[in-house]
mmCIF file of C-alpha atoms in Angstrom:
data_model
loop_
_atom_site.group_PDB
_atom_site.id
_atom_site.type_symbol
_atom_site.label_atom_id
_atom_site.label_comp_id
_atom_site.label_asym_id
_atom_site.label_seq_id
_atom_site.Cartn_x
_atom_site.Cartn_y
_atom_site.Cartn_z
ATOM 1 C CA MET A 23 0.000 0.000 0.000
ATOM 2 C CA SER A 24 1.133 3.511 -0.653
ATOM 3 C CA LEU A 25 1.465 6.588 1.458
ATOM 4 C CA ARG A 26 -1.050 9.394 1.093
ATOM 5 C CA GLY A 27 -0.225 11.499 -1.977
ATOM 6 C CA GLN A 28 2.230 8.936 -3.319
ATOM 7 C CA LYS A 29 1.875 7.880 -6.963
ATOM 8 C CA THR A 30 0.937 4.242 -7.368
ATOM 9 C CA LYS A 31 1.027 1.966 -10.355
ATOM 10 C CA SER A 32 -1.939 -0.330 -10.772
ATOM 11 C CA ASP A 33 -2.663 -2.541 -13.737
ATOM 12 C CA PHE A 34 -6.008 -2.683 -15.487
ATOM 13 C CA LEU A 35 -7.921 -5.918 -15.860
ATOM 14 C CA GLU A 36 -9.233 -6.920 -19.275
ATOM 15 C CA TRP A 37 -13.025 -6.607 -19.356
ATOM 16 C CA ASP A 38 -13.772 -10.299 -19.901
ATOM 17 C CA LYS A 39 -11.431 -11.261 -17.072
ATOM 18 C CA MET A 40 -13.112 -8.710 -14.807
ATOM 19 C CA LYS A 41 -16.558 -10.143 -15.593
ATOM 20 C CA THR A 42 -15.309 -13.681 -14.941
ATOM 21 C CA LEU A 43 -13.792 -12.590 -11.616
ATOM 22 C CA VAL A 44 -17.067 -10.932 -10.596
ATOM 23 C CA LEU A 45 -18.988 -14.149 -11.334
ATOM 24 C CA LYS A 46 -16.449 -16.273 -9.434
ATOM 25 C CA LEU A 47 -16.674 -13.998 -6.388
ATOM 26 C CA GLU A 48 -20.461 -14.136 -6.511
ATOM 27 C CA ARG A 49 -20.394 -17.937 -6.888
ATOM 28 C CA ASP A 50 -18.043 -18.188 -3.899
ATOM 29 C CA GLY A 51 -20.301 -15.999 -1.735
ATOM 30 C CA ASP A 52 -18.123 -12.876 -1.678
ATOM 31 C CA PHE A 53 -21.016 -10.631 -2.679
ATOM 32 C CA LYS A 54 -19.482 -7.443 -1.294
ATOM 33 C CA PHE A 55 -16.362 -7.598 -3.464
ATOM 34 C CA SER A 56 -18.215 -8.963 -6.452
ATOM 35 C CA LEU A 57 -20.383 -5.858 -6.366
ATOM 36 C CA LEU A 58 -17.521 -3.509 -5.459
ATOM 37 C CA ILE A 59 -15.526 -4.585 -8.501
ATOM 38 C CA SER A 60 -18.623 -4.432 -10.710
ATOM 39 C CA CYS A 61 -19.546 -0.940 -9.554
ATOM 40 C CA GLY A 62 -15.959 0.251 -9.737
ATOM 41 C CA CYS A 63 -15.523 -0.965 -13.302
ATOM 42 C CA TYR A 64 -18.922 0.070 -14.655
ATOM 43 C CA LEU A 65 -19.260 3.421 -12.861
ATOM 44 C CA GLY A 66 -15.621 4.533 -12.942
ATOM 45 C CA LEU A 67 -15.809 6.210 -9.555
ATOM 46 C CA ARG A 68 -12.835 6.631 -7.270
ATOM 47 C CA ILE A 69 -12.769 4.194 -4.379
ATOM 48 C CA SER A 70 -13.565 6.974 -1.883
ATOM 49 C CA ASP A 71 -16.810 7.656 -3.762
ATOM 50 C CA LEU A 72 -17.687 3.983 -4.277
ATOM 51 C CA LEU A 73 -17.464 3.289 -0.568
ATOM 52 C CA GLN A 74 -20.032 6.004 0.171
ATOM 53 C CA LEU A 75 -22.714 4.449 -2.042
ATOM 54 C CA LYS A 76 -25.935 3.253 -0.451
ATOM 55 C CA TRP A 77 -28.277 0.663 -1.934
ATOM 56 C CA SER A 78 -30.827 3.427 -2.536
ATOM 57 C CA ASP A 79 -28.297 5.170 -4.827
ATOM 58 C CA LEU A 80 -28.345 2.230 -7.236
ATOM 59 C CA LEU A 81 -31.474 0.126 -6.786
ATOM 60 C CA SER A 82 -34.283 0.901 -9.234
ATOM 61 C CA ASN A 83 -32.458 3.955 -10.567
ATOM 62 C CA GLU A 84 -31.408 4.762 -14.109
ATOM 63 C CA PHE A 85 -28.652 7.048 -12.833
ATOM 64 C CA CYS A 86 -26.248 7.228 -9.944
ATOM 65 C CA GLU A 87 -25.627 10.751 -8.677
ATOM 66 C CA VAL A 88 -22.632 11.585 -6.522
ATOM 67 C CA ILE A 89 -20.664 14.576 -5.355
ATOM 68 C CA GLU A 90 -17.065 13.492 -5.838
ATOM 69 C CA LYS A 91 -15.110 13.593 -2.624
ATOM 70 C CA LYS A 92 -11.850 14.662 -4.293
ATOM 71 C CA THR A 93 -13.133 17.279 -6.759
ATOM 72 C CA LYS A 94 -16.455 18.266 -5.102
ATOM 73 C CA LYS A 95 -18.017 17.996 -8.587
ATOM 74 C CA HIS A 96 -21.491 16.604 -9.164
ATOM 75 C CA ARG A 97 -21.630 13.540 -11.423
ATOM 76 C CA LYS A 98 -24.662 11.879 -12.903
ATOM 77 C CA ILE A 99 -23.716 8.414 -14.165
ATOM 78 C CA THR A 100 -25.956 6.183 -16.243
ATOM 79 C CA ILE A 101 -26.182 2.722 -14.712
ATOM 80 C CA ASN A 102 -25.338 0.076 -17.299
ATOM 81 C CA PRO A 103 -28.029 -2.652 -17.697
ATOM 82 C CA GLU A 104 -25.490 -5.405 -16.921
ATOM 83 C CA LEU A 105 -24.575 -3.629 -13.697
ATOM 84 C CA LYS A 106 -28.273 -3.266 -12.824
ATOM 85 C CA GLU A 107 -28.664 -7.045 -13.064
ATOM 86 C CA ILE A 108 -25.658 -7.639 -10.816
ATOM 87 C CA ILE A 109 -26.924 -5.094 -8.256
ATOM 88 C CA LYS A 110 -30.373 -6.707 -8.161
ATOM 89 C CA ARG A 111 -28.985 -10.241 -7.860
ATOM 90 C CA ILE A 112 -26.637 -9.338 -5.039
ATOM 91 C CA TYR A 113 -29.186 -7.198 -3.201
ATOM 92 C CA ASP A 114 -31.571 -10.172 -3.224
ATOM 93 C CA GLU A 115 -28.785 -12.331 -1.748
ATOM 94 C CA VAL A 116 -27.782 -9.989 1.074
ATOM 95 C CA ASP A 117 -31.286 -8.743 1.953
ATOM 96 C CA THR A 118 -30.438 -5.514 3.754
ATOM 97 C CA ASP A 119 -31.913 -2.058 4.321
ATOM 98 C CA VAL A 120 -31.901 0.123 1.170
ATOM 99 C CA GLU A 121 -30.607 3.082 3.177
ATOM 100 C CA GLN A 122 -27.573 1.085 4.303
ATOM 101 C CA PHE A 123 -24.092 1.600 2.856
ATOM 102 C CA ILE A 124 -23.443 -1.118 0.293
ATOM 103 C CA PHE A 125 -19.884 -1.830 1.337
ATOM 104 C CA VAL A 126 -20.183 -1.924 5.123
ATOM 105 C CA ASN A 127 -17.496 -2.954 7.559
ATOM 106 C CA ARG A 128 -17.860 -6.002 9.793
ATOM 107 C CA PHE A 129 -19.787 -3.963 12.369
ATOM 108 C CA GLY A 130 -22.380 -3.097 9.749
ATOM 109 C CA LYS A 131 -22.505 0.668 10.279
ATOM 110 C CA LYS A 132 -19.701 2.361 8.349
ATOM 111 C CA PRO A 133 -18.173 1.694 4.928
ATOM 112 C CA ILE A 134 -15.074 -0.479 4.728
ATOM 113 C CA SER A 135 -11.755 1.360 4.501
ATOM 114 C CA VAL A 136 -9.666 1.887 1.378
ATOM 115 C CA GLN A 137 -6.827 0.029 3.117
ATOM 116 C CA HIS A 138 -9.116 -2.968 3.659
ATOM 117 C CA VAL A 139 -10.186 -2.861 0.000
ATOM 118 C CA ASN A 140 -6.590 -2.864 -1.242
ATOM 119 C CA SER A 141 -5.580 -5.656 1.129
ATOM 120 C CA LYS A 142 -8.594 -7.764 0.174
ATOM 121 C CA LEU A 143 -8.028 -7.143 -3.552
ATOM 122 C CA LYS A 144 -4.480 -8.436 -3.164
ATOM 123 C CA ASP A 145 -5.869 -11.596 -1.527
ATOM 124 C CA ILE A 146 -8.536 -11.990 -4.224
ATOM 125 C CA PHE A 147 -6.064 -11.674 -7.088
ATOM 126 C CA ASN A 148 -3.726 -14.166 -5.411
ATOM 127 C CA HIS A 149 -6.578 -16.597 -4.719
ATOM 128 C CA TYR A 150 -7.800 -16.540 -8.321
ATOM 129 C CA ASN A 151 -4.253 -16.595 -9.750
ATOM 130 C CA ILE A 152 -4.505 -13.260 -11.526
ATOM 131 C CA ASN A 153 -1.023 -11.871 -12.007
ATOM 132 C CA GLY A 154 -0.233 -8.187 -11.936
ATOM 133 C CA GLN A 155 -0.082 -5.237 -9.626
ATOM 134 C CA TYR A 156 -3.590 -4.344 -8.494
ATOM 135 C CA SER A 157 -5.037 -1.755 -6.172
ATOM 136 C CA SER A 158 -8.434 -0.093 -6.088
ATOM 137 C CA HIS A 159 -7.355 2.027 -9.090
ATOM 138 C CA PHE A 160 -7.580 -1.016 -11.335
ATOM 139 C CA MET A 161 -11.354 -0.575 -11.574
ATOM 140 C CA ARG A 162 -11.259 2.930 -13.084
ATOM 141 C CA LYS A 163 -8.378 1.930 -15.318
ATOM 142 C CA SER A 164 -10.273 -1.153 -16.499
ATOM 143 C CA LEU A 165 -13.239 1.013 -17.462
ATOM 144 C CA GLY A 166 -10.941 3.418 -19.281
ATOM 145 C CA ARG A 167 -9.199 0.671 -21.227
ATOM 146 C CA GLN A 168 -12.546 -0.922 -22.129
ATOM 147 C CA VAL A 169 -13.939 2.380 -23.428
ATOM 148 C CA TRP A 170 -10.755 3.062 -25.394
ATOM 149 C CA THR A 171 -10.749 -0.471 -26.866
ATOM 150 C CA LYS A 172 -14.482 -0.507 -27.706
ATOM 151 C CA ASN A 173 -14.038 2.808 -29.535
ATOM 152 C CA ASN A 174 -11.223 1.503 -31.744
ATOM 153 C CA TYR A 175 -8.466 3.252 -29.783
ATOM 154 C CA SER A 176 -9.763 6.623 -30.927
ATOM 155 C CA GLU A 177 -8.532 10.013 -29.841
ATOM 156 C CA GLN A 178 -12.197 10.973 -29.277
ATOM 157 C CA SER A 179 -12.566 8.259 -26.642
ATOM 158 C CA LEU A 180 -9.462 9.609 -24.880
ATOM 159 C CA ILE A 181 -10.974 13.102 -24.876
ATOM 160 C CA LEU A 182 -14.172 11.780 -23.288
ATOM 161 C CA LEU A 183 -12.249 9.673 -20.784
ATOM 162 C CA SER A 184 -10.148 12.688 -19.892
ATOM 163 C CA GLN A 185 -13.366 14.518 -19.010
ATOM 164 C CA LEU A 186 -14.832 11.516 -17.188
ATOM 165 C CA PHE A 187 -11.705 11.125 -15.063
ATOM 166 C CA ASN A 188 -11.350 14.919 -14.597
ATOM 167 C CA HIS A 189 -7.824 14.843 -16.014
ATOM 168 C CA SER A 190 -6.197 18.066 -17.103
ATOM 169 C CA SER A 191 -5.202 16.673 -20.513
ATOM 170 C CA ILE A 192 -5.383 13.686 -22.829
ATOM 171 C CA GLN A 193 -1.696 13.079 -22.091
ATOM 172 C CA THR A 194 -2.560 12.594 -18.416
ATOM 173 C CA THR A 195 -5.260 10.098 -19.408
ATOM 174 C CA LYS A 196 -2.814 8.206 -21.632
ATOM 175 C CA ILE A 197 -0.318 7.965 -18.783
ATOM 176 C CA TYR A 198 -3.060 6.957 -16.318
ATOM 177 C CA LEU A 199 -4.241 4.146 -18.597
ATOM 178 C CA GLY A 200 -0.708 2.999 -19.430
ATOM 179 C CA ILE A 201 -1.160 3.878 -23.084
ATOM 180 C CA ARG A 202 1.904 6.129 -23.214
ATOM 181 C CA ASP A 203 4.129 3.250 -22.026
ATOM 182 C CA GLU A 204 2.708 1.001 -24.761
ATOM 183 C CA GLU A 205 3.297 3.668 -27.409
ATOM 184 C CA ILE A 206 6.920 4.095 -26.345
ATOM 185 C CA SER A 207 7.475 0.336 -26.241
ATOM 186 C CA ASN A 208 5.959 -0.030 -29.732
ATOM 187 C CA LEU A 209 8.264 2.742 -30.955
ATOM 188 C CA TYR A 210 11.300 0.621 -30.016
ATOM 189 C CA LEU A 211 9.774 -2.413 -31.728
ATOM 190 C CA SER A 212 9.118 -0.469 -34.929
ATOM 191 C CA VAL A 213 12.787 0.333 -35.552
#
């Protein structure tokens, strides 16, 4: 884990692998992390904002509205139909109050901590033999890579992702998603 303010390097997870992991976690009864990873990858929120979500923010809604903790900006995010199905399935399994935080700690009152999330993600990736360096950032990065890939690696998708992630430039988004490293590596291979 990193110190506050320290730059970290987290890999992204290919979309199909993410969906498989989510299903495996659900199958194995780890509903909290199945839903955390799903929400993180489909909504693209920072972990600090994900942990503040309540069931009422997502259940039966077309949109998720949040005030970002880091930027204080209001975001209205369309909830993907696949994510809606996952939310409904898991809510039916856990049967809890809709006004409850989704990702509660073991005492059932407050959200789990970011440190707990990162520690648990490390355990999950080890358990399911997924190699790489993963922290809670992998979810946003996975969304970004999926959007970029689905849009044929277009500059337009990078512009939109830059806005979605509140980055100051497309270059920042490329670095964040690891695209710049790939471009430089490909440059060496092209010689």
